[in-house]
PDB file of C-alpha atoms in Angstrom:
ATOM      1  CA  UNK A   1      24.648  40.303  10.851  1.00 82.00           C
ATOM      2  CA  UNK A   2      22.038  42.982  11.147  1.00 78.00           C
ATOM      3  CA  UNK A   3      24.027  45.489  13.117  1.00 80.00           C
ATOM      4  CA  UNK A   4      26.750  45.009  10.226  1.00 86.00           C
ATOM      5  CA  UNK A   5      24.587  45.328   7.461  1.00 86.00           C
ATOM      6  CA  UNK A   6      23.176  48.720   8.932  1.00 84.00           C
ATOM      7  CA  UNK A   7      26.166  50.368   9.862  1.00 86.00           C
ATOM      8  CA  UNK A   8      27.366  49.364   5.991  1.00 90.00           C
ATOM      9  CA  UNK A   9      24.134  50.447   4.602  1.00 89.00           C
ATOM     10  CA  UNK A  10      24.905  53.936   6.884  1.00 88.00           C
ATOM     11  CA  UNK A  11      28.610  54.265   4.888  1.00 92.00           C
ATOM     12  CA  UNK A  12      30.028  56.379   2.361  1.00 94.00           C
ATOM     13  CA  UNK A  13      30.041  54.289   0.640  1.00 95.00           C
ATOM     14  CA  UNK A  14      26.314  52.381   0.335  1.00 93.00           C
ATOM     15  CA  UNK A  15      25.573  55.559  -0.284  1.00 94.00           C
ATOM     16  CA  UNK A  16      27.576  56.283  -3.759  1.00 96.00           C
ATOM     17  CA  UNK A  17      26.001  52.823  -4.404  1.00 95.00           C
ATOM     18  CA  UNK A  18      22.724  53.914  -4.162  1.00 94.00           C
ATOM     19  CA  UNK A  19      23.480  57.165  -5.989  1.00 96.00           C
ATOM     20  CA  UNK A  20      24.932  55.777  -9.033  1.00 96.00           C
ATOM     21  CA  UNK A  21      21.663  52.942  -9.254  1.00 95.00           C
ATOM     22  CA  UNK A  22      19.740  56.543  -9.126  1.00 96.00           C
ATOM     23  CA  UNK A  23      21.777  58.003 -11.383  1.00 96.00           C
ATOM     24  CA  UNK A  24      21.922  54.952 -14.010  1.00 96.00           C
ATOM     25  CA  UNK A  25      18.336  54.506 -13.957  1.00 96.00           C
ATOM     26  CA  UNK A  26      17.860  58.377 -14.778  1.00 96.00           C
ATOM     27  CA  UNK A  27      20.338  58.458 -17.654  1.00 96.00           C
ATOM     28  CA  UNK A  28      18.163  54.783 -19.271  1.00 96.00           C
ATOM     29  CA  UNK A  29      15.482  56.863 -18.868  1.00 95.00           C
ATOM     30  CA  UNK A  30      15.285  58.475 -22.309  1.00 95.00           C
ATOM     31  CA  UNK A  31      16.504  54.316 -23.735  1.00 95.00           C
ATOM     32  CA  UNK A  32      13.750  52.771 -22.781  1.00 95.00           C
ATOM     33  CA  UNK A  33      11.553  55.778 -23.084  1.00 95.00           C
ATOM     34  CA  UNK A  34      10.839  56.246 -19.551  1.00 94.00           C
ATOM     35  CA  UNK A  35       8.371  53.500 -20.040  1.00 96.00           C
ATOM     36  CA  UNK A  36       5.829  51.835 -17.288  1.00 96.00           C
ATOM     37  CA  UNK A  37       8.461  48.707 -16.979  1.00 95.00           C
ATOM     38  CA  UNK A  38      11.250  51.191 -16.614  1.00 95.00           C
ATOM     39  CA  UNK A  39      10.015  53.610 -13.896  1.00 96.00           C
ATOM     40  CA  UNK A  40       8.590  50.100 -11.880  1.00 96.00           C
ATOM     41  CA  UNK A  41      11.891  48.640 -11.576  1.00 95.00           C
ATOM     42  CA  UNK A  42      13.241  51.254  -9.459  1.00 95.00           C
ATOM     43  CA  UNK A  43       9.611  51.770  -7.797  1.00 96.00           C
ATOM     44  CA  UNK A  44       9.951  47.653  -6.716  1.00 97.00           C
ATOM     45  CA  UNK A  45      13.897  47.952  -6.301  1.00 95.00           C
ATOM     46  CA  UNK A  46      12.871  50.412  -3.719  1.00 95.00           C
ATOM     47  CA  UNK A  47       9.843  50.307  -2.321  1.00 97.00           C
ATOM     48  CA  UNK A  48      11.485  46.421  -0.997  1.00 97.00           C
ATOM     49  CA  UNK A  49      14.456  47.917   0.339  1.00 95.00           C
ATOM     50  CA  UNK A  50      12.849  50.576   2.247  1.00 95.00           C
ATOM     51  CA  UNK A  51      11.407  47.519   3.417  1.00 96.00           C
ATOM     52  CA  UNK A  52      13.949  45.637   4.642  1.00 94.00           C
ATOM     53  CA  UNK A  53      15.986  48.765   5.911  1.00 93.00           C
ATOM     54  CA  UNK A  54      12.917  49.228   8.182  1.00 94.00           C
ATOM     55  CA  UNK A  55      13.475  45.741   9.826  1.00 93.00           C
ATOM     56  CA  UNK A  56      16.713  46.456  10.506  1.00 91.00           C
ATOM     57  CA  UNK A  57      16.896  49.798  11.525  1.00 91.00           C
ATOM     58  CA  UNK A  58      13.953  48.566  14.377  1.00 93.00           C
ATOM     59  CA  UNK A  59      16.578  45.394  15.061  1.00 91.00           C
ATOM     60  CA  UNK A  60      19.475  47.996  15.355  1.00 89.00           C
ATOM     61  CA  UNK A  61      17.478  49.867  17.358  1.00 91.00           C
ATOM     62  CA  UNK A  62      16.407  47.389  20.096  1.00 90.00           C
ATOM     63  CA  UNK A  63      19.747  46.691  20.689  1.00 89.00           C
ATOM     64  CA  UNK A  64      21.067  49.949  21.683  1.00 90.00           C
ATOM     65  CA  UNK A  65      18.252  50.595  23.596  1.00 90.00           C
ATOM     66  CA  UNK A  66      18.852  47.334  25.466  1.00 88.00           C
ATOM     67  CA  UNK A  67      22.841  48.557  25.643  1.00 90.00           C
ATOM     68  CA  UNK A  68      21.653  51.650  27.140  1.00 92.00           C
ATOM     69  CA  UNK A  69      19.392  50.489  29.475  1.00 86.00           C
ATOM     70  CA  UNK A  70      21.748  47.551  30.970  1.00 86.00           C
ATOM     71  CA  UNK A  71      24.817  49.567  31.157  1.00 88.00           C
ATOM     72  CA  UNK A  72      22.064  52.563  32.749  1.00 85.00           C
ATOM     73  CA  UNK A  73      20.755  49.809  35.548  1.00 82.00           C
ATOM     74  CA  UNK A  74      24.830  49.886  36.101  1.00 84.00           C
ATOM     75  CA  UNK A  75      24.952  53.171  37.047  1.00 84.00           C
ATOM     76  CA  UNK A  76      21.986  52.939  38.895  1.00 79.00           C
ATOM     77  CA  UNK A  77      22.957  49.741  40.908  1.00 79.00           C
ATOM     78  CA  UNK A  78      26.143  51.317  41.183  1.00 82.00           C
ATOM     79  CA  UNK A  79      25.180  54.472  42.821  1.00 78.00           C
ATOM     80  CA  UNK A  80      24.946  54.261  46.920  1.00 73.00           C
ATOM     81  CA  UNK A  81      22.250  57.213  46.218  1.00 71.00           C
ATOM     82  CA  UNK A  82      20.333  55.871  43.259  1.00 73.00           C
ATOM     83  CA  UNK A  83      17.284  53.621  43.496  1.00 71.00           C
ATOM     84  CA  UNK A  84      17.445  50.337  42.828  1.00 72.00           C
ATOM     85  CA  UNK A  85      13.750  50.509  42.217  1.00 71.00           C
ATOM     86  CA  UNK A  86      15.216  51.788  39.250  1.00 77.00           C
ATOM     87  CA  UNK A  87      16.501  49.263  37.822  1.00 76.00           C
ATOM     88  CA  UNK A  88      14.045  47.033  34.665  1.00 77.00           C
ATOM     89  CA  UNK A  89      11.906  49.429  34.593  1.00 82.00           C
ATOM     90  CA  UNK A  90      12.142  48.976  31.339  1.00 81.00           C
ATOM     91  CA  UNK A  91       9.995  45.902  31.926  1.00 83.00           C
ATOM     92  CA  UNK A  92       7.047  47.935  33.162  1.00 86.00           C
ATOM     93  CA  UNK A  93       3.626  48.290  31.669  1.00 90.00           C
ATOM     94  CA  UNK A  94       2.475  51.607  31.238  1.00 91.00           C
ATOM     95  CA  UNK A  95      -0.009  52.384  34.024  1.00 92.00           C
ATOM     96  CA  UNK A  96       3.140  51.346  36.163  1.00 89.00           C
ATOM     97  CA  UNK A  97       5.389  53.986  34.796  1.00 88.00           C
ATOM     98  CA  UNK A  98       3.371  56.450  34.906  1.00 89.00           C
ATOM     99  CA  UNK A  99       2.988  55.511  38.475  1.00 87.00           C
ATOM    100  CA  UNK A 100       6.765  55.848  38.695  1.00 84.00           C
ATOM    101  CA  UNK A 101       6.792  59.283  36.665  1.00 87.00           C
ATOM    102  CA  UNK A 102       3.866  60.925  39.319  1.00 88.00           C
ATOM    103  CA  UNK A 103       5.978  60.153  42.295  1.00 83.00           C
ATOM    104  CA  UNK A 104       8.870  61.858  40.855  1.00 80.00           C
ATOM    105  CA  UNK A 105       6.630  64.699  40.101  1.00 85.00           C
ATOM    106  CA  UNK A 106       6.020  64.257  43.860  1.00 83.00           C
ATOM    107  CA  UNK A 107       9.938  64.245  44.524  1.00 76.00           C
ATOM    108  CA  UNK A 108      10.148  67.258  41.634  1.00 78.00           C
ATOM    109  CA  UNK A 109       7.460  69.209  43.868  1.00 80.00           C
ATOM    110  CA  UNK A 110       9.176  68.389  47.330  1.00 75.00           C
ATOM    111  CA  UNK A 111      13.422  69.164  46.606  1.00 73.00           C
ATOM    112  CA  UNK A 112      11.584  72.887  45.145  1.00 77.00           C
ATOM    113  CA  UNK A 113      10.903  73.832  48.613  1.00 76.00           C
ATOM    114  CA  UNK A 114      14.058  72.739  50.581  1.00 71.00           C
ATOM    115  CA  UNK A 115      17.050  75.156  50.065  1.00 70.00           C
ATOM    116  CA  UNK A 116      19.491  72.318  48.670  1.00 69.00           C
ATOM    117  CA  UNK A 117      18.174  70.533  46.046  1.00 59.00           C
ATOM    118  CA  UNK A 118      21.092  67.831  47.161  1.00 61.00           C
ATOM    119  CA  UNK A 119      19.308  66.761  50.279  1.00 60.00           C
ATOM    120  CA  UNK A 120      17.562  63.773  48.147  1.00 54.00           C
ATOM    121  CA  UNK A 121      18.571  61.045  45.911  1.00 52.00           C
ATOM    122  CA  UNK A 122      16.324  58.919  45.170  1.00 64.00           C
ATOM    123  CA  UNK A 123      12.380  58.492  46.619  1.00 64.00           C
ATOM    124  CA  UNK A 124      12.469  56.517  49.833  1.00 68.00           C
ATOM    125  CA  UNK A 125      15.137  59.270  50.423  1.00 68.00           C
ATOM    126  CA  UNK A 126      13.062  62.169  49.745  1.00 64.00           C
ATOM    127  CA  UNK A 127      10.289  60.600  51.896  1.00 70.00           C
ATOM    128  CA  UNK A 128      11.477  60.230  54.599  1.00 75.00           C
ATOM    129  CA  UNK A 129      13.425  63.208  54.836  1.00 68.00           C
ATOM    130  CA  UNK A 130       9.975  64.926  54.213  1.00 69.00           C
ATOM    131  CA  UNK A 131       8.546  63.585  57.074  1.00 78.00           C
ATOM    132  CA  UNK A 132      10.654  64.409  59.103  1.00 75.00           C
ATOM    133  CA  UNK A 133      10.577  68.034  58.488  1.00 70.00           C
ATOM    134  CA  UNK A 134       7.165  67.672  58.850  1.00 74.00           C
ATOM    135  CA  UNK A 135       7.332  66.249  62.577  1.00 79.00           C
ATOM    136  CA  UNK A 136       9.874  68.873  62.878  1.00 73.00           C
ATOM    137  CA  UNK A 137       7.657  71.521  61.966  1.00 69.00           C
ATOM    138  CA  UNK A 138       4.740  70.190  63.835  1.00 70.00           C
ATOM    139  CA  UNK A 139       7.398  69.880  66.979  1.00 62.00           C
ATOM    140  CA  UNK A 140       7.747  73.684  66.266  1.00 54.00           C
ATOM    141  CA  UNK A 141       4.319  74.911  65.778  1.00 53.00           C
ATOM    142  CA  UNK A 142       3.168  72.236  69.603  1.00 53.00           C
ATOM    143  CA  UNK A 143       5.366  74.775  71.215  1.00 52.00           C
ATOM    144  CA  UNK A 144       8.732  72.806  70.791  1.00 49.00           C
ATOM    145  CA  UNK A 145      11.532  75.597  70.712  1.00 46.00           C
ATOM    146  CA  UNK A 146      13.683  73.187  68.753  1.00 46.00           C
ATOM    147  CA  UNK A 147      16.983  73.324  71.944  1.00 44.00           C
ATOM    148  CA  UNK A 148      17.754  69.975  73.445  1.00 44.00           C
ATOM    149  CA  UNK A 149      18.441  71.676  77.221  1.00 40.00           C
TER     150      UNK A 149
END
């Protein structure tokens, strides 16, 4: 129901009705002598509508956010290269999200040193590839030429 109301209140018809109410209110000002009661009517009406709209908009945004999260979860679950750790991260605490952000910053730093940015697709793959590169490089520094004769 909230979705239908939110959708309707964002329509041209709703705008037209709201504009008409304001226009009628403005026109009736001289009739009522611009009295305090005349001003109170519009102030009270707009305050009540605004108060209710805040909750309707929030409910609509919450629903949209859930739908987007589910779509993203589906994309992550369907991709064989994506890290499944990312599914349902919206339920993590602020501190846990900060830790995860640091992992992705590390991933970005590692990707900057690679010549091909497509070599790693997840935190797990990036760490494994990074360890493999380090091991390979340390082998070269210990006199290993890399040839397998």
